[in-house]
Tab-separated table of N, CA, C and O and ligand atoms in Angstrom:
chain	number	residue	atom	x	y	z
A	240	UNK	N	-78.730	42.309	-60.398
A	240	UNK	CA	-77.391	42.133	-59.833
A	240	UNK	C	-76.446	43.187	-60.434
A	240	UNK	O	-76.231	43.302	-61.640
A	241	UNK	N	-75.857	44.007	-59.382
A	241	UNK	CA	-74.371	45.031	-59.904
A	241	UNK	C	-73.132	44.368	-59.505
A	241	UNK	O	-72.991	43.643	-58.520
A	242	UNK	N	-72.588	44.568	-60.037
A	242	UNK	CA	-71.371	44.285	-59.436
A	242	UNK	C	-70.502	45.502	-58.155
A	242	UNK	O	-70.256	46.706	-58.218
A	243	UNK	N	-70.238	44.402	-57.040
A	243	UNK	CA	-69.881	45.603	-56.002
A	243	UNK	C	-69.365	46.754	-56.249
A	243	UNK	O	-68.575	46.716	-57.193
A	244	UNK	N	-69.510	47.845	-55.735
A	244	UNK	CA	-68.427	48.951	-56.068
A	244	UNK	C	-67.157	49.163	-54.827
A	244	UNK	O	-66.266	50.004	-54.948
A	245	UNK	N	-67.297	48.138	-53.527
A	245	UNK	CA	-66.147	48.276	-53.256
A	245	UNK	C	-64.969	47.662	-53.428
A	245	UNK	O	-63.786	47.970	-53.573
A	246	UNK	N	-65.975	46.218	-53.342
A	246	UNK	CA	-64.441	45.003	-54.079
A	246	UNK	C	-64.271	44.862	-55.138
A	246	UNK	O	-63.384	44.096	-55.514
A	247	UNK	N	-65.234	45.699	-56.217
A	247	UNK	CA	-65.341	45.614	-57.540
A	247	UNK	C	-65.031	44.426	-58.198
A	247	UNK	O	-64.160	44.215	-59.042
A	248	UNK	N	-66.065	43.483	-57.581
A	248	UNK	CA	-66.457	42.220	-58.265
A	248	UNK	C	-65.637	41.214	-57.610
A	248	UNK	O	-66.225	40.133	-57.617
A	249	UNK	N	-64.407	41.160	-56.999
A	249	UNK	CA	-64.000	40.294	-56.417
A	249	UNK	C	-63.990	39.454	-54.953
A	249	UNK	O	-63.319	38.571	-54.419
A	250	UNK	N	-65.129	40.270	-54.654
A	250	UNK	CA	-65.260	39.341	-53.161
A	250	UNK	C	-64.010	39.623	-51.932
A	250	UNK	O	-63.607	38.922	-51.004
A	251	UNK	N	-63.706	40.725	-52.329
A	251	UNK	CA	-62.506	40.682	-51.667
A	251	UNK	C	-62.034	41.672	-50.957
A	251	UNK	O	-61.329	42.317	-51.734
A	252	UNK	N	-62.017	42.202	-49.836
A	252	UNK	CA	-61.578	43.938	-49.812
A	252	UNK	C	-60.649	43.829	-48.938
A	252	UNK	O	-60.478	42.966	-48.077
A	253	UNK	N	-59.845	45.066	-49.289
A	253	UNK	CA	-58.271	45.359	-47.990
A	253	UNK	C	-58.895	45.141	-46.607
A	253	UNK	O	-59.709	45.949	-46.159
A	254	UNK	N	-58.603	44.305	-46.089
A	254	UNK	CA	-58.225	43.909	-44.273
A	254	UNK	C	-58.860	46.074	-43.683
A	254	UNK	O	-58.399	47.159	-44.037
A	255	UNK	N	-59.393	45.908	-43.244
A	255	UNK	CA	-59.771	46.743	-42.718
A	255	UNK	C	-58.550	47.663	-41.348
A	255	UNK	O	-58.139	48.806	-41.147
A	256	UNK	N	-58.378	46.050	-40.608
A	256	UNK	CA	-57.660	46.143	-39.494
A	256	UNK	C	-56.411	45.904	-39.602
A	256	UNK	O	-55.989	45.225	-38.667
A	257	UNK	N	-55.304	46.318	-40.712
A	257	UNK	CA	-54.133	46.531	-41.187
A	257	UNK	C	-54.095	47.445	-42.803
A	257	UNK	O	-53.142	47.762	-43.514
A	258	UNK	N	-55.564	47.663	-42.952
A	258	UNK	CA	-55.895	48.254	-44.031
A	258	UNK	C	-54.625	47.936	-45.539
A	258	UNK	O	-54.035	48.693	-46.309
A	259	UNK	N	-54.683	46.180	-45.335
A	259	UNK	CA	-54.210	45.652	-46.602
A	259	UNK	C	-52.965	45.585	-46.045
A	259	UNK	O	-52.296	45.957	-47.008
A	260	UNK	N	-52.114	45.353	-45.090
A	260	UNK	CA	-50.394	45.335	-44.949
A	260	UNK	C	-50.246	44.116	-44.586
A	260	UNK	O	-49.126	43.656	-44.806
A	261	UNK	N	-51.408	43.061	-43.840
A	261	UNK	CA	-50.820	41.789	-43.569
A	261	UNK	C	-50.214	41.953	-42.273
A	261	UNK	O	-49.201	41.266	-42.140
A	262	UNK	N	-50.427	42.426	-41.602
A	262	UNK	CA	-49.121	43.009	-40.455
A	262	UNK	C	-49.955	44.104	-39.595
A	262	UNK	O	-50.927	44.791	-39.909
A	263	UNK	N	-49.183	44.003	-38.345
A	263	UNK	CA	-49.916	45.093	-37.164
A	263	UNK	C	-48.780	45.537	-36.825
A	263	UNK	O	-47.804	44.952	-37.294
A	264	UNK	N	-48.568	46.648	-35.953
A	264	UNK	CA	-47.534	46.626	-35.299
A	264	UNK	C	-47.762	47.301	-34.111
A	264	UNK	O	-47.511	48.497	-33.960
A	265	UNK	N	-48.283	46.490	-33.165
A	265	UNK	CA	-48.460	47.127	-31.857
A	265	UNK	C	-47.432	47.170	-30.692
A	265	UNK	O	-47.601	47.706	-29.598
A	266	UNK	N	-46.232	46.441	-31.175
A	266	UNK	CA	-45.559	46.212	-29.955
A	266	UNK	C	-44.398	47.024	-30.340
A	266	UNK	O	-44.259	47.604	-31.418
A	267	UNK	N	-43.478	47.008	-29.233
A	267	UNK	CA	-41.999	47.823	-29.704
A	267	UNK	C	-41.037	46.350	-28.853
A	267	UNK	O	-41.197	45.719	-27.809
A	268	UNK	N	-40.470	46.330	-29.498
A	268	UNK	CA	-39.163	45.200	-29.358
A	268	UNK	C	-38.077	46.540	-28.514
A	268	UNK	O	-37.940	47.756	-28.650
A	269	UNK	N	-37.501	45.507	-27.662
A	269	UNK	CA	-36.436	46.085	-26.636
A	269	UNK	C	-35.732	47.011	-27.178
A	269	UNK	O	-34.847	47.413	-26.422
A	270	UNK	N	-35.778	47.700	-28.559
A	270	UNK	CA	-34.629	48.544	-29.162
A	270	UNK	C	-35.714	49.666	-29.488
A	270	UNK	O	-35.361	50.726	-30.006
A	271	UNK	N	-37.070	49.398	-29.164
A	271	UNK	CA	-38.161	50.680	-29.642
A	271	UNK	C	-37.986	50.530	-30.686
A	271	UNK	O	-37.516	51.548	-31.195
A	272	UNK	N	-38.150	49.545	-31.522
A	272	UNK	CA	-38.534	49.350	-32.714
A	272	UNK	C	-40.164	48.327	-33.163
A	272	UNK	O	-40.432	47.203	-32.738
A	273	UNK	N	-40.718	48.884	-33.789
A	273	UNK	CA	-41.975	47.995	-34.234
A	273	UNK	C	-41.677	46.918	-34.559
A	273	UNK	O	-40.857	46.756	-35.462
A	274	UNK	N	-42.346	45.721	-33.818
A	274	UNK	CA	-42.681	44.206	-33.711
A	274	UNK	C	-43.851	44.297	-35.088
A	274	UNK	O	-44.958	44.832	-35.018
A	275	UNK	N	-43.294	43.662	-36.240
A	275	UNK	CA	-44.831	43.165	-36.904
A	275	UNK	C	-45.308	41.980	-36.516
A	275	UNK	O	-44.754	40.882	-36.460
A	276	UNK	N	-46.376	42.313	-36.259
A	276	UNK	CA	-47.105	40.576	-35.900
A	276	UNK	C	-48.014	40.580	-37.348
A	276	UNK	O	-48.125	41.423	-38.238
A	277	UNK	N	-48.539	39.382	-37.169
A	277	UNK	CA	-49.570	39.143	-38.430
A	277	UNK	C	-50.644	39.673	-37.699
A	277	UNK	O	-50.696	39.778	-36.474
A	278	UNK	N	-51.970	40.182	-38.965
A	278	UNK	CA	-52.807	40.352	-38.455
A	278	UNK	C	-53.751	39.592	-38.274
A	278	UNK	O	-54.141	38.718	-39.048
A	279	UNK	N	-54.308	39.957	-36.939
A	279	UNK	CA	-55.525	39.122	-36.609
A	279	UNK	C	-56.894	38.753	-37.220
A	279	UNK	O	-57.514	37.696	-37.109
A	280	UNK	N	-57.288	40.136	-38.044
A	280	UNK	CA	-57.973	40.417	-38.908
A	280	UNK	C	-58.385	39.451	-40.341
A	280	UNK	O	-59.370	38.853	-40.772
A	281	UNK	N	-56.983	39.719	-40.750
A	281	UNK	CA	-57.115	39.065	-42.024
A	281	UNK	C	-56.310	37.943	-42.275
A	281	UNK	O	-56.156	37.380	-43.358
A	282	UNK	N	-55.637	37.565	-40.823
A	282	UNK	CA	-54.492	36.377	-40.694
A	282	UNK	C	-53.308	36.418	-41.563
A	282	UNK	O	-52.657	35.443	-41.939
A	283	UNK	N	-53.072	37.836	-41.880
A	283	UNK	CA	-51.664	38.230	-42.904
A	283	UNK	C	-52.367	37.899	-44.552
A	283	UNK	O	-51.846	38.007	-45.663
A	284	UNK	N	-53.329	37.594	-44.266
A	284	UNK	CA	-53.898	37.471	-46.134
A	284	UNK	C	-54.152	39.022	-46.611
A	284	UNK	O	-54.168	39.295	-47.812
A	285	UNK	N	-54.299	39.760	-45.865
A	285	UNK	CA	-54.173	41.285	-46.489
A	285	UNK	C	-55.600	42.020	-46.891
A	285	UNK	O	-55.867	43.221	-46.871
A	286	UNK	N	-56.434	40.881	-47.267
A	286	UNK	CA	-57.718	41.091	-47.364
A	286	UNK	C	-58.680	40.144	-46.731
A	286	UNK	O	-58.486	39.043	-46.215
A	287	UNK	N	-59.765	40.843	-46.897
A	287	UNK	CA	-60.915	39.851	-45.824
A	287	UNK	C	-62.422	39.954	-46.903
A	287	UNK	O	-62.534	40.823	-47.768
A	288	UNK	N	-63.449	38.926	-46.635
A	288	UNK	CA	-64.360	39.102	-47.338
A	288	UNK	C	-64.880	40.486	-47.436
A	288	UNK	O	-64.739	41.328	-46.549
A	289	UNK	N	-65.553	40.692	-48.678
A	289	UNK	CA	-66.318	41.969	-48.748
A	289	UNK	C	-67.358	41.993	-47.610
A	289	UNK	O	-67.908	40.974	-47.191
A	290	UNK	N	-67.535	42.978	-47.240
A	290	UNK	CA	-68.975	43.031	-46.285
A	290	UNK	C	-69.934	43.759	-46.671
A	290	UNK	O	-70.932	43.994	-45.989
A	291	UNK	N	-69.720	44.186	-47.808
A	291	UNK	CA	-71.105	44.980	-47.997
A	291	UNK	C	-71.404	43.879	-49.485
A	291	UNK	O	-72.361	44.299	-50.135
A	292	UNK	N	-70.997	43.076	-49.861
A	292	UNK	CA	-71.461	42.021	-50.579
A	292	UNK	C	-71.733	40.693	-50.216
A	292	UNK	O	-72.509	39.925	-50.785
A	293	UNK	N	-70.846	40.418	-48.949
A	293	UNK	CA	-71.021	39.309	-48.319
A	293	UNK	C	-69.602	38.313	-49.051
A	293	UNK	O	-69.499	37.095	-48.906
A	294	UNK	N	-68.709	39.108	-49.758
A	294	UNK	CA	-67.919	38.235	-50.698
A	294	UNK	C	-68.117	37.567	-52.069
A	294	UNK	O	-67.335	36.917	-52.763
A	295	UNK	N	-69.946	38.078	-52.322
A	295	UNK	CA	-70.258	37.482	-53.716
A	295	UNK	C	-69.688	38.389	-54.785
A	295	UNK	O	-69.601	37.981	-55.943
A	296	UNK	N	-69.299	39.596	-54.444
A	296	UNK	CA	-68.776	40.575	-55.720
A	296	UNK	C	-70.315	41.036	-56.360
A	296	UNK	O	-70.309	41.941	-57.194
A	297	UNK	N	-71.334	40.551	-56.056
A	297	UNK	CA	-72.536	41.231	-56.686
A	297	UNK	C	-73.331	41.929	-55.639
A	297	UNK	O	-72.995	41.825	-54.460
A	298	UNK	N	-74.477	42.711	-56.035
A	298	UNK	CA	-75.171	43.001	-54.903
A	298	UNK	C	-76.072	43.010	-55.869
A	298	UNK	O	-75.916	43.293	-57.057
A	299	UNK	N	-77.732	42.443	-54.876
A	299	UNK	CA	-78.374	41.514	-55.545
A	299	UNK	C	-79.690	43.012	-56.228
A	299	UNK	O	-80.618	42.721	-56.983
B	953	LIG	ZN1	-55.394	42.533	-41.800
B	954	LIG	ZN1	-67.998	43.492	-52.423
């Protein structure tokens, strides 16, 4: 067992699909300004399980 080298042990890595902001911003609000929505991704938690550990922080 190593410990991951991307979540570096925590099971945990930046949201891929807001790359860690919690937030998207695909829309423009009537003034052309960016709408943040939450992301879908990581549901605004900012991070999502590791995938190349599966979230155990080790690789076996
Ligand atoms: Zn996200
Ligand atoms: Zn990992």
């Amino acid at each position: 067992m190593r410990r991951c080298h991307r979540c570096t042990g925590s099971g945990q890595a930046p949201c891929q699909v807001c790359f860690g902001q919690g937030t998207t911003h695909r829309r423009l609000d009537r003034f052309g300004k960016p709408v943040h929505d939450r992301c879908d991704g990581c549901f605004g938690r900012k991070t999502t399980r590791c995938g190349l550990c599966n979230g155990e922080g080790f690789i076996a």
